[in-house]
Short mmCIF file of C-alpha atoms in Angstrom, two decimals:
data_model
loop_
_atom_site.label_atom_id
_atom_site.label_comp_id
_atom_site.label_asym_id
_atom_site.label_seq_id
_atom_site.Cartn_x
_atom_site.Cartn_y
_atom_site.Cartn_z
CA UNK A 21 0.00 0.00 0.00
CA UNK A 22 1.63 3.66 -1.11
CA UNK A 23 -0.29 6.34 0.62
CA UNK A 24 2.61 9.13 -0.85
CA UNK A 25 3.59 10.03 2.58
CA UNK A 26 6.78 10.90 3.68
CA UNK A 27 7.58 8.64 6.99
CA UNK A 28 9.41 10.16 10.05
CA UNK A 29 9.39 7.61 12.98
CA UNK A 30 11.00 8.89 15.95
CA UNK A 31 12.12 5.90 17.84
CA UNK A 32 13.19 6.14 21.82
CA UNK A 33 16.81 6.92 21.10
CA UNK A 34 16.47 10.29 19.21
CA UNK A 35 12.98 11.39 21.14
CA UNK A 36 11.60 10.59 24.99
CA UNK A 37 8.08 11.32 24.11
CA UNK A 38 7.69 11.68 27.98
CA UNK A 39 9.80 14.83 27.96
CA UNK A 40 7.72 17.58 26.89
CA UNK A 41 10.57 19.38 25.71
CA UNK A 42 11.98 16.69 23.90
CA UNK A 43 8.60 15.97 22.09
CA UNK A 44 7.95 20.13 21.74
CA UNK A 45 11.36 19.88 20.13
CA UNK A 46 10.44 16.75 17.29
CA UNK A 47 7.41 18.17 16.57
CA UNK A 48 8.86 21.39 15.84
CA UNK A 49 11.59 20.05 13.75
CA UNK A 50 9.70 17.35 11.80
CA UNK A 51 6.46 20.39 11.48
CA UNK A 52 3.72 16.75 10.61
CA UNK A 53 0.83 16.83 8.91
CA UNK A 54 -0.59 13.73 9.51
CA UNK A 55 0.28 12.18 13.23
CA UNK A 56 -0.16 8.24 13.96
CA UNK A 57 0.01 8.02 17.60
CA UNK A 58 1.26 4.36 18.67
CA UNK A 59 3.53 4.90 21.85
CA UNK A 60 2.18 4.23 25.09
CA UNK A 61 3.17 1.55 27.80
CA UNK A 62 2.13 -1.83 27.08
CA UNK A 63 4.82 -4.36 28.71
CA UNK A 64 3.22 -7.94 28.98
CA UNK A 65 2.16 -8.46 32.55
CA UNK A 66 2.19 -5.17 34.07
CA UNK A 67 0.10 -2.28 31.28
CA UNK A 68 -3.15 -3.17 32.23
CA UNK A 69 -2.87 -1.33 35.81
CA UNK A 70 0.41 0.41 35.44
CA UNK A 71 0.95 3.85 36.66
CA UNK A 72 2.41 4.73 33.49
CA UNK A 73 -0.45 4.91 32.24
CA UNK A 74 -1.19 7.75 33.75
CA UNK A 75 2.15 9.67 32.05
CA UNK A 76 1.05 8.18 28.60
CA UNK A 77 -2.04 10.15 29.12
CA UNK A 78 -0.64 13.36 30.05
CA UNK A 79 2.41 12.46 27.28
CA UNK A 80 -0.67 12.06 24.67
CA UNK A 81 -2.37 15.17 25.44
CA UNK A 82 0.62 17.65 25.42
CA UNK A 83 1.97 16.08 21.79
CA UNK A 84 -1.71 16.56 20.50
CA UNK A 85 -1.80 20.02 22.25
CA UNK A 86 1.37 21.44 20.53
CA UNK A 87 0.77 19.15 17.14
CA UNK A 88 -2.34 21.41 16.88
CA UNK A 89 -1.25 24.66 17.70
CA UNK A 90 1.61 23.99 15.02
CA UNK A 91 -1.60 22.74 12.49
CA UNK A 92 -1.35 19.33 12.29
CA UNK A 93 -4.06 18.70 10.16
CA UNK A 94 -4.84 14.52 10.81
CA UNK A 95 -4.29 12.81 13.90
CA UNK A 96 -4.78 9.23 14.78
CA UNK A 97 -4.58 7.53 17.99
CA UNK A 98 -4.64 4.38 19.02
CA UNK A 99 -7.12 2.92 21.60
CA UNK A 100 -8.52 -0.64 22.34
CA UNK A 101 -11.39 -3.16 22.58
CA UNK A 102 -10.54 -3.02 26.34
CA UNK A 103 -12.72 0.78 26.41
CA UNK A 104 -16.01 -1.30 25.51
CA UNK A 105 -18.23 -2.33 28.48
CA UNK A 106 -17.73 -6.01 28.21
CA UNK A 107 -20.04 -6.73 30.91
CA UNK A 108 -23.17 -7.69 29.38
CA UNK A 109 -22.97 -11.24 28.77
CA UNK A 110 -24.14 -10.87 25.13
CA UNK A 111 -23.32 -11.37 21.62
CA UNK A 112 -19.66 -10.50 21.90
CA UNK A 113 -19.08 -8.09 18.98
CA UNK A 114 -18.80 -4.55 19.46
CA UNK A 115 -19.46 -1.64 17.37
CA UNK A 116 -17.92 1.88 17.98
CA UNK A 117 -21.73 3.67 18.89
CA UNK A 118 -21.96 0.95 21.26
CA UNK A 119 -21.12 1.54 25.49
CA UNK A 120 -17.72 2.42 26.49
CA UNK A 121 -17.45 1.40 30.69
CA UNK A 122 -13.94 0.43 30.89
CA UNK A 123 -12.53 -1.95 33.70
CA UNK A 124 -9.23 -1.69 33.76
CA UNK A 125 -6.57 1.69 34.46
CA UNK A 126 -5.13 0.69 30.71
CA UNK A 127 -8.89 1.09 29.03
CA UNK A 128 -9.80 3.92 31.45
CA UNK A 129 -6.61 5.90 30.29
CA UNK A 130 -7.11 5.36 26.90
CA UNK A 131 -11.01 6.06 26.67
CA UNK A 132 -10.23 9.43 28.60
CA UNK A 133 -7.29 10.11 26.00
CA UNK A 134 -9.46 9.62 23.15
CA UNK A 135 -12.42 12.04 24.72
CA UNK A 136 -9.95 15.12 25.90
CA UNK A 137 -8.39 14.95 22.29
CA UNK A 138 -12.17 14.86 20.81
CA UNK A 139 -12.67 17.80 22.59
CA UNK A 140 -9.50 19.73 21.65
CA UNK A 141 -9.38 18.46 17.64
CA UNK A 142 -13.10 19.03 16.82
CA UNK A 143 -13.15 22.92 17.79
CA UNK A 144 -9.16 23.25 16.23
CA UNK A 145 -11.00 21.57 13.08
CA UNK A 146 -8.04 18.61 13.37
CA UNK A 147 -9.32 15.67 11.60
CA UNK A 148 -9.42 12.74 14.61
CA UNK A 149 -10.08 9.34 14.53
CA UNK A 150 -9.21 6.86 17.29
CA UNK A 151 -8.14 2.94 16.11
CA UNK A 152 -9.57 0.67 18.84
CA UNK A 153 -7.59 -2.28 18.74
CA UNK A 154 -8.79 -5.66 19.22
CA UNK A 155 -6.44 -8.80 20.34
CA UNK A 156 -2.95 -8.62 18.56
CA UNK A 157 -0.62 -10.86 17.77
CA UNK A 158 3.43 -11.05 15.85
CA UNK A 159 6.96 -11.67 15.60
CA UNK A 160 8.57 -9.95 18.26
CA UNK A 161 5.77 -10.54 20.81
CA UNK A 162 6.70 -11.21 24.18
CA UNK A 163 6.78 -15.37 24.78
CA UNK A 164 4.28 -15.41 27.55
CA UNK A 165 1.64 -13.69 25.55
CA UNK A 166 -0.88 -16.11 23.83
CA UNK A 167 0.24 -17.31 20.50
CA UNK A 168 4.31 -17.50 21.52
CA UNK A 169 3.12 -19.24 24.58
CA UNK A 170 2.25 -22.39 22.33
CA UNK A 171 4.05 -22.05 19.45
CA UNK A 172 7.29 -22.07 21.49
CA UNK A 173 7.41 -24.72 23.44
CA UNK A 174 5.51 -27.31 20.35
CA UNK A 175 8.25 -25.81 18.07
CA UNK A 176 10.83 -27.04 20.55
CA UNK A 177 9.49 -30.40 21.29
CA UNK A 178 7.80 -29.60 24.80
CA UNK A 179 3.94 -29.68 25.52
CA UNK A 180 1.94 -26.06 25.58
CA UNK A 181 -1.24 -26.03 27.49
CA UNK A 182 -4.68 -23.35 26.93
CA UNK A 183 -6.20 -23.07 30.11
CA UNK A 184 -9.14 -21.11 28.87
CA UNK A 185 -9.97 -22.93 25.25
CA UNK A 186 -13.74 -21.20 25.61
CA UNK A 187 -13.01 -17.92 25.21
CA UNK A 188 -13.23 -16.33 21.76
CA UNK A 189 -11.46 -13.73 20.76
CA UNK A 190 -10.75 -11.43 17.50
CA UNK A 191 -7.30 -11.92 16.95
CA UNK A 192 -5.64 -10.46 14.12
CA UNK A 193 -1.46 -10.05 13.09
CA UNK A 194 0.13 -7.09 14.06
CA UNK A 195 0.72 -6.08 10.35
CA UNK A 196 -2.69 -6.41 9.35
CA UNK A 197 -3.13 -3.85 12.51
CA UNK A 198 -0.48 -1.79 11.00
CA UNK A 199 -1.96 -1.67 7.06
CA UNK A 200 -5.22 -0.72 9.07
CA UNK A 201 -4.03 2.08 10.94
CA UNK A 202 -1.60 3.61 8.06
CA UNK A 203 -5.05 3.42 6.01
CA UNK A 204 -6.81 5.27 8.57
CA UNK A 205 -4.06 7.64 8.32
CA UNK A 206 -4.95 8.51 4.78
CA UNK A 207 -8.51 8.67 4.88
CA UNK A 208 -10.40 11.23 6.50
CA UNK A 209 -12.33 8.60 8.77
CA UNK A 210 -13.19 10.73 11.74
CA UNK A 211 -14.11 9.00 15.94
CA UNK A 212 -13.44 5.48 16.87
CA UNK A 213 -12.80 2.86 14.46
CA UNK A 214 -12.35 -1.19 15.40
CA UNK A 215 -9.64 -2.48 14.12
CA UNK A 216 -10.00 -6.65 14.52
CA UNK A 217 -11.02 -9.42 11.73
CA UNK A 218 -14.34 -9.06 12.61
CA UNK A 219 -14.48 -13.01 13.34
CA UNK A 220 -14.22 -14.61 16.55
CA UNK A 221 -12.06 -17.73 17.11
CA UNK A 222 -11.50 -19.72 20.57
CA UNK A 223 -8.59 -20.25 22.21
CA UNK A 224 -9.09 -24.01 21.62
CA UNK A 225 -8.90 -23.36 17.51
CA UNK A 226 -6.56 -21.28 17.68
CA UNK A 227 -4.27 -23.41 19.54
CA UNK A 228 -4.96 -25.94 17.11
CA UNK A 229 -4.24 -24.09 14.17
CA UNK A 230 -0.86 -22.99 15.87
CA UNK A 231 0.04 -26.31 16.80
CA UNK A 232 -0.42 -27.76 12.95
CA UNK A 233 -0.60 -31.02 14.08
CA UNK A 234 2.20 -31.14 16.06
CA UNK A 235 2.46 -33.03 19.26
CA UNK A 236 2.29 -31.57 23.12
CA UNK A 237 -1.12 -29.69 22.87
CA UNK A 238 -3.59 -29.67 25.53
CA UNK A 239 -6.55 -27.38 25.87
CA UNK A 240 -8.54 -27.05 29.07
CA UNK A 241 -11.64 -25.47 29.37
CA UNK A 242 -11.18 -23.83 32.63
CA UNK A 243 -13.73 -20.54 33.68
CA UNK A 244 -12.04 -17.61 33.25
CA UNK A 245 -13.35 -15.19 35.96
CA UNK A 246 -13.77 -11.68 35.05
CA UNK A 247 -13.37 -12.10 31.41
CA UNK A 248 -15.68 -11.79 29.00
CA UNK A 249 -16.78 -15.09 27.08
CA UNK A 250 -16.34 -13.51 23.87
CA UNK A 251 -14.67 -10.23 22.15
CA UNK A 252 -15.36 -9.06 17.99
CA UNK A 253 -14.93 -6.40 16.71
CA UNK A 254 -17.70 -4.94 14.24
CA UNK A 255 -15.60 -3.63 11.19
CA UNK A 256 -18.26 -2.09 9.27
CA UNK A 257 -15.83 1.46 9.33
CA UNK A 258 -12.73 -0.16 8.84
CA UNK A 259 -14.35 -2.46 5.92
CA UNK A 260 -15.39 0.98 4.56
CA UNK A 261 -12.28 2.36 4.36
CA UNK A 262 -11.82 -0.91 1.72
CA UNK A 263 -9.66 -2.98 4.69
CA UNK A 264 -10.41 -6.26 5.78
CA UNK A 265 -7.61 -7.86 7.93
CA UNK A 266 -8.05 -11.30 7.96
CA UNK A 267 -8.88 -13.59 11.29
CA UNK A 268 -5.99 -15.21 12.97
CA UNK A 269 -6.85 -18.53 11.73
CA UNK A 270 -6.34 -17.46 8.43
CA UNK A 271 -3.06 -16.25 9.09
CA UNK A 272 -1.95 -18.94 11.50
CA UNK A 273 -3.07 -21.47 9.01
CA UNK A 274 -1.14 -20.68 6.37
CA UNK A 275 2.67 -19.72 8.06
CA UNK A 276 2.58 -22.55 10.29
CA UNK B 21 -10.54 25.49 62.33
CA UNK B 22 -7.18 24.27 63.26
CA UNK B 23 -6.07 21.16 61.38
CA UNK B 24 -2.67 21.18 62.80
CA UNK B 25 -1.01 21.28 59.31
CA UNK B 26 2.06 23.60 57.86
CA UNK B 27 0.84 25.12 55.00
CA UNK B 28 2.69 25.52 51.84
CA UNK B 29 0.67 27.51 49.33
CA UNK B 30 2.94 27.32 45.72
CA UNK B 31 1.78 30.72 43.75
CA UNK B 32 2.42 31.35 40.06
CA UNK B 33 5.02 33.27 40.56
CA UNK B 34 7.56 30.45 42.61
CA UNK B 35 6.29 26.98 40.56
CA UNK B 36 4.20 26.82 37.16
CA UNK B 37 2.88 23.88 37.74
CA UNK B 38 2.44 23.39 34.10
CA UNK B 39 6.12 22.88 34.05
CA UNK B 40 6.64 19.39 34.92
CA UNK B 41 10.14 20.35 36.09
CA UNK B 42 9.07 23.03 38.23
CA UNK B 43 6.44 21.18 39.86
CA UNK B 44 9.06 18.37 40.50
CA UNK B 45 11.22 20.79 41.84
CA UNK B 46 8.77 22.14 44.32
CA UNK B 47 7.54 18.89 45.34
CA UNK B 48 10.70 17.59 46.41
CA UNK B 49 11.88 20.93 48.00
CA UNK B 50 8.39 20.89 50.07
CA UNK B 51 7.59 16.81 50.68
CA UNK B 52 4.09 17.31 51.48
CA UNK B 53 2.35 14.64 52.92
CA UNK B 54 -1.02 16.38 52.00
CA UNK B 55 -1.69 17.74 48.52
CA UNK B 56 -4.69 19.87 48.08
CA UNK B 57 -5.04 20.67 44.38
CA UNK B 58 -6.79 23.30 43.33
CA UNK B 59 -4.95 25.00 40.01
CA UNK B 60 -6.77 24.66 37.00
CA UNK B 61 -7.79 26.61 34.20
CA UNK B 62 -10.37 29.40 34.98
CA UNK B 63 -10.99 32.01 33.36
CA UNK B 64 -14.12 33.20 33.30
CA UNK B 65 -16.31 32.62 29.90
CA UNK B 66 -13.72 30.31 28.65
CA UNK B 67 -12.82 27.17 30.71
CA UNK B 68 -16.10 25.34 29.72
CA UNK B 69 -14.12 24.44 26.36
CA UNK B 70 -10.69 26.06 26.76
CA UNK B 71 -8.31 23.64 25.30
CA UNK B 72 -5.96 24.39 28.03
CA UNK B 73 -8.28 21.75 29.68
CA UNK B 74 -6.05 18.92 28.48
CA UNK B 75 -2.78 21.21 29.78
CA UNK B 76 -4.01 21.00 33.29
CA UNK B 77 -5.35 17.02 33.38
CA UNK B 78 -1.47 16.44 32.17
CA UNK B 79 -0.10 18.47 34.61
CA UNK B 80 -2.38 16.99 37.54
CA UNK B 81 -1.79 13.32 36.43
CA UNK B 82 2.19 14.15 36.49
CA UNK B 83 1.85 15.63 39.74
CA UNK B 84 -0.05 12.90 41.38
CA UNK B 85 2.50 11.03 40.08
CA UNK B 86 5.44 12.44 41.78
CA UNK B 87 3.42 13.08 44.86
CA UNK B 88 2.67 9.00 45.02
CA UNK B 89 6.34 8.67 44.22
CA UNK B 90 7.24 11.07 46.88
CA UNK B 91 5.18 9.14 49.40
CA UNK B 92 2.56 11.43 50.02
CA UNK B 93 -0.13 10.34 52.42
CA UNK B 94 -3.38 12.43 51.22
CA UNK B 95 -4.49 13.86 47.85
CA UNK B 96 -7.73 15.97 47.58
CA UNK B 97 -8.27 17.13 43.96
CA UNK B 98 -10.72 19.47 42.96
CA UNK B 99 -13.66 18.62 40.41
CA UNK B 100 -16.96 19.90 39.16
CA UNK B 101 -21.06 19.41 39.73
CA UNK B 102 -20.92 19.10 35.63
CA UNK B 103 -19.14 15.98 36.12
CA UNK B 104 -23.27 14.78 36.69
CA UNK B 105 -25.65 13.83 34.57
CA UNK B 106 -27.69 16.57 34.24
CA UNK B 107 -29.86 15.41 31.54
CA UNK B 108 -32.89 13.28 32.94
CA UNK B 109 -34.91 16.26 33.88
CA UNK B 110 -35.16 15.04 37.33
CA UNK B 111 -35.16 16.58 40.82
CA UNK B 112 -31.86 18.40 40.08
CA UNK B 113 -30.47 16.73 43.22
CA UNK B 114 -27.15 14.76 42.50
CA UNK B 115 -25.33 12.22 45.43
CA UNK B 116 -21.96 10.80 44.98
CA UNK B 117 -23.13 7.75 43.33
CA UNK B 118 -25.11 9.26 40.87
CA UNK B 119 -24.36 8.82 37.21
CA UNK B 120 -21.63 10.71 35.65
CA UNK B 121 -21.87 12.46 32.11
CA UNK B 122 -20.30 15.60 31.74
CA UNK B 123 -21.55 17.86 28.47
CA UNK B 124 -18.31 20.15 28.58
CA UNK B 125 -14.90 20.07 27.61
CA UNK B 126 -14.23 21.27 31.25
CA UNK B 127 -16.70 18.59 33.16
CA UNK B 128 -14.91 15.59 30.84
CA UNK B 129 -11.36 16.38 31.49
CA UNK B 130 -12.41 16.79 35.44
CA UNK B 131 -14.18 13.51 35.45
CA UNK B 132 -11.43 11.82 33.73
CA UNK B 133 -8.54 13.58 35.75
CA UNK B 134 -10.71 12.11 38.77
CA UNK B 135 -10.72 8.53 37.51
CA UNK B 136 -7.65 8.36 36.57
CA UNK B 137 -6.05 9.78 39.98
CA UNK B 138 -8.31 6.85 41.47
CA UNK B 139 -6.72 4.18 39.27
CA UNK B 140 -3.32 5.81 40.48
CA UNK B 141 -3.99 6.24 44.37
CA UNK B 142 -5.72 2.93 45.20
CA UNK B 143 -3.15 0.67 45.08
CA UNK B 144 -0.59 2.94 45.71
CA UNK B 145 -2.13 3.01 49.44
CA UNK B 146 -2.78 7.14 49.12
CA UNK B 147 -5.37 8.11 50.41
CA UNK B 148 -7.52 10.05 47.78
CA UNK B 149 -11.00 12.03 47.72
CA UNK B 150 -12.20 14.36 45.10
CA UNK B 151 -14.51 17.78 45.52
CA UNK B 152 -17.26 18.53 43.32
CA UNK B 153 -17.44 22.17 43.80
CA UNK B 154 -21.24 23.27 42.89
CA UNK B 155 -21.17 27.00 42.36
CA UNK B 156 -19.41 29.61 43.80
CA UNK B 157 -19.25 33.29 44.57
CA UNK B 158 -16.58 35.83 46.35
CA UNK B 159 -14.55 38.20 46.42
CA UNK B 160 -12.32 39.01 43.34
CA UNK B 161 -14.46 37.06 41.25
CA UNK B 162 -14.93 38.25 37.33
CA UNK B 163 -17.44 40.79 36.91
CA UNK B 164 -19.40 39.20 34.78
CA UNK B 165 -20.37 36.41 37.50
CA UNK B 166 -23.08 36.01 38.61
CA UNK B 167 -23.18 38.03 41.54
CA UNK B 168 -20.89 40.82 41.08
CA UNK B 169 -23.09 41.13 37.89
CA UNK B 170 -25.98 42.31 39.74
CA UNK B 171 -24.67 43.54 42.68
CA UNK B 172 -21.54 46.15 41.02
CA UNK B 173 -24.35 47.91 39.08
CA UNK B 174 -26.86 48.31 41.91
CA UNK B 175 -24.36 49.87 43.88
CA UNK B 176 -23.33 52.42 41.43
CA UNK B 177 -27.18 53.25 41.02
CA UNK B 178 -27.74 51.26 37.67
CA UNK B 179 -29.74 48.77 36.33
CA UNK B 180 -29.29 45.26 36.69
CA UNK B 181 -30.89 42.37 34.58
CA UNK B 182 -31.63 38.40 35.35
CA UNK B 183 -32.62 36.87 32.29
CA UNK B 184 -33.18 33.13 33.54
CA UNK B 185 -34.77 34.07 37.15
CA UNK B 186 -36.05 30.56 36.85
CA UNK B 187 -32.53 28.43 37.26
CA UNK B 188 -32.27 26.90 40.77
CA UNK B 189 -28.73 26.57 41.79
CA UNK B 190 -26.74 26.20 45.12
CA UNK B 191 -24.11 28.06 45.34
CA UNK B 192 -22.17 29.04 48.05
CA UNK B 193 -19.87 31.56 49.35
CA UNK B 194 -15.93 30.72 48.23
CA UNK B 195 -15.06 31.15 52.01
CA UNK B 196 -17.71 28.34 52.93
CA UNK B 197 -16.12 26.12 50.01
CA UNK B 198 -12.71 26.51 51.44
CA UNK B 199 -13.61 25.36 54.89
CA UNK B 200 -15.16 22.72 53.33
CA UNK B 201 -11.83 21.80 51.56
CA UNK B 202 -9.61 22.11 54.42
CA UNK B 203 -11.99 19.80 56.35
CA UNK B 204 -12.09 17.42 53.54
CA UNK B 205 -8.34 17.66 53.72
CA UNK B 206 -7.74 16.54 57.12
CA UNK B 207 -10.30 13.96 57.19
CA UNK B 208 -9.96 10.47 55.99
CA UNK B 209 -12.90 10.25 53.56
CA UNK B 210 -12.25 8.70 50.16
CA UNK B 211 -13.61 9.31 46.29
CA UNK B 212 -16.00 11.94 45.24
CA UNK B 213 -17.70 14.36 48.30
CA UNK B 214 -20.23 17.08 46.97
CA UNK B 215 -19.35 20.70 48.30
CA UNK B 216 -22.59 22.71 48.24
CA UNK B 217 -25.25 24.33 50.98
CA UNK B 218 -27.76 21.50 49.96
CA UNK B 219 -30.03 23.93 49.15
CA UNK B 220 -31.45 25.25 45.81
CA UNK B 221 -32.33 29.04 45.33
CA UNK B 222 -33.45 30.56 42.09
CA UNK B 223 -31.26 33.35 40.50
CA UNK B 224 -34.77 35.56 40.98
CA UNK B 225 -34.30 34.87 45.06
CA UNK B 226 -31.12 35.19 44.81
CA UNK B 227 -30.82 38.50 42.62
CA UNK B 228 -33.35 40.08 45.18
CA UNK B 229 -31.10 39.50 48.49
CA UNK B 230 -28.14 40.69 46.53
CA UNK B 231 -30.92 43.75 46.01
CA UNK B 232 -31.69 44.17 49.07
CA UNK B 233 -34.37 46.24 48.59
CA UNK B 234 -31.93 48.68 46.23
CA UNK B 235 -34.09 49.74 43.05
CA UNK B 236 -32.96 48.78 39.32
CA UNK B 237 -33.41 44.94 39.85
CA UNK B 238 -35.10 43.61 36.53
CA UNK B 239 -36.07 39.79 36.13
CA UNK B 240 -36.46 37.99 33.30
CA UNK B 241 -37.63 34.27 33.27
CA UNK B 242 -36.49 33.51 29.90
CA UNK B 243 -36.02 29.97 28.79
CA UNK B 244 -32.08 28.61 29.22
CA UNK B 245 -31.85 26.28 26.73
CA UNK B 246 -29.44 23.68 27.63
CA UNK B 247 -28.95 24.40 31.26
CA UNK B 248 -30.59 21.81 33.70
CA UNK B 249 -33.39 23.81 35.73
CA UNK B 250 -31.97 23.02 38.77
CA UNK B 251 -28.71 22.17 40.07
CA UNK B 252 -28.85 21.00 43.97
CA UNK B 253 -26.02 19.10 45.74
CA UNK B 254 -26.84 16.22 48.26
CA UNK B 255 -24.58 16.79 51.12
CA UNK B 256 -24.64 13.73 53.17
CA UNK B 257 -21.16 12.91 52.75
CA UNK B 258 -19.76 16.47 53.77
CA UNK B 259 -22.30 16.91 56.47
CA UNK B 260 -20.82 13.39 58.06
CA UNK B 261 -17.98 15.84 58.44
CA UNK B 262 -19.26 18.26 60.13
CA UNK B 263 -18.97 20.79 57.55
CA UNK B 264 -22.21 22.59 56.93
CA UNK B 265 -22.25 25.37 54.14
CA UNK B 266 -24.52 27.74 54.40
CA UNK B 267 -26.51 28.44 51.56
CA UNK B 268 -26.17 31.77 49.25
CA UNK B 269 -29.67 32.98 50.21
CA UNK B 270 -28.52 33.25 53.92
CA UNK B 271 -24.47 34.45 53.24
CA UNK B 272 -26.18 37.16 50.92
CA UNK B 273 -28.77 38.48 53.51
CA UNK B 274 -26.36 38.68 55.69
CA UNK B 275 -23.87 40.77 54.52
CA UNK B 276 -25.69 42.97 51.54
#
């Protein structure tokens, strides 16, 4: 996909977003038109009710603050599934008009992110749209999140167990996520857009499709208290935009 | 009231808090181990939307954040009656527990600064309560307020208009609401405490006892689209304090 944009991607060495004067000092050196907002603290284990997240807030706000009084004119952030309320037992799939309610610090700080910069873009006339992403997966991924934790060990010969094969989920690769969000970039999509296959698969199939037939799988079926039974997206606005990232089945079926 | 406490009172002119250097600086130089936060953006006619909003739920969430790391023992932030949900046309009586949705730039980044401090606090083990300020009048306050609006020309011997006599609001002297804060401060309550008289007035009632029986008063009862008729905190929670406000009917007929 060409969009004609050209890239600048500070990285951690040349900017410390959470230095305003650093991030004051990028901005007004790289002078953006289009933002794509992706840094914020996610380390496995510890982002859903990290105090950082409360700096990746305040980080967020001041970049958007000075990107629009230097007239950025597109800005998209990224959110995810976790700002839904979850908590209604029902069909699983979630559209962006339907109730945010939050339950954890990582989707409170990133629903409140995406309403203060509604409320600063819209009157500065910044085109805003927020990418709410559902369940990720990809190379690099930390080996005790989902898909690492059983391709690993079957890839090295040792058994991988699911504890919760139930649960369904909308899983999609991380550069599916990323074709999504540059497209977002170049449209003029405005508000909260899903970003997920808009298929649900459970634990148990995916496991299956990531183990390929190899030996050492078990799934369990254990309750998972506290999370919900099933999460997918509704990608109506994202299909509009002519994307369709396919389900993680798909993908896992094919590279493994 | 004595609370017992030394008080440190940062002005502009030693510590701009939106400096996050400054405020770090000033934090560790004082080591409170009781923050009450009251800076925000003000100004009259333009905080409802001001986009400096988002420049002052930054700086809060970064100060919390070095307070928690400093070990601070209390925090008592400083929110809003629009943080309610004003909507339902009810009895214009909000508790605690009642629903949230703010309708303002200024209520949202409030609500969210509040939630997010929670998220921070809790299982840091600080201690943590949040005033919803209904409205206020005193000394120094814009001319254009309320009160000074009908009371500066009624003491120069000109007219003086209220266009929406019909609005029922509580408001309370600024004095009253800063005895309410200090006691708020040096008790141990927790989350969201109402600061109001508990009583409603309209702005006819109240435009008369600013009056006083001085001529020029006109009243209008024109229709305020948009604003909830009445506005009314429950004060249970700051009562169970001991704090009592007294309501702006009484403060006003007292000292006009």
């Amino acid at each position: 996909m060409t969009l004609g944009f050209e890239v600048v991607t500070p990285s951690r060495q040349d900017c410390d977003l959470l230095d305003p004067a650093q991030m004051r000092a990028m901005l007004d050196r790289v002078r953006p038109t289009h933002i794509l907002h992706c840094a914020w603290q996610v380390t496995h284990g510890r982002f859903w009710t990290a105090p950082e997240n409360l700096d990746w807030v305040a980080a967020t706000l001041l970049l958007a603050r000075h990107a629009a009084a230097l007239g950025v004119a597109r800005f998209v952030g990224v959110g995810t599934c976790a700002e839904y309320d979850w908590s209604d037992g029902g069909p699983g799939r979630r559209a962006e008009t339907d109730a945010t309610r939050p339950d954890t610090p990582y989707g409170r700080a990133k629903l409140a992110t995406a309403t203060l910069l509604g409320d600063l873009f819209a009157p500065a006339g910044v085109s805003f749209a927020w990418a709410r992403l559902f369940h990720l997966f990809g190379p690099g991924e930390h080996p005790a999140r989902f898909v690492p934790s059983i391709a690993i060990p079957l890839a090295e010969g040792r058994p991988a167990t699911v504890r919760h094969g139930g649960l369904v989920r909308d899983m999609i690769a991380a550069v599916e996520a990323g074709a999504a969000l540059a497209a977002m970039v170049g449209s003029d999509i405005e508000g909260p857009v899903n970003i997920g296959s808009g298929e649900g698969a459970s634990l148990a199939a995916l496991a299956g499709a990531i183990a390929a037939g190899r030996p050492g799988l078990a799934v369990e079926n254990l309750p998972a208290l506290g999370q919900p039974a099933r999460m997918v997206a509704d990608i109506g606005r994202l299909a509009a935009l002519g994307v369709r990232p396919r389900g993680a089945l798909r993908v896992l079926g094919s590279t493994q």
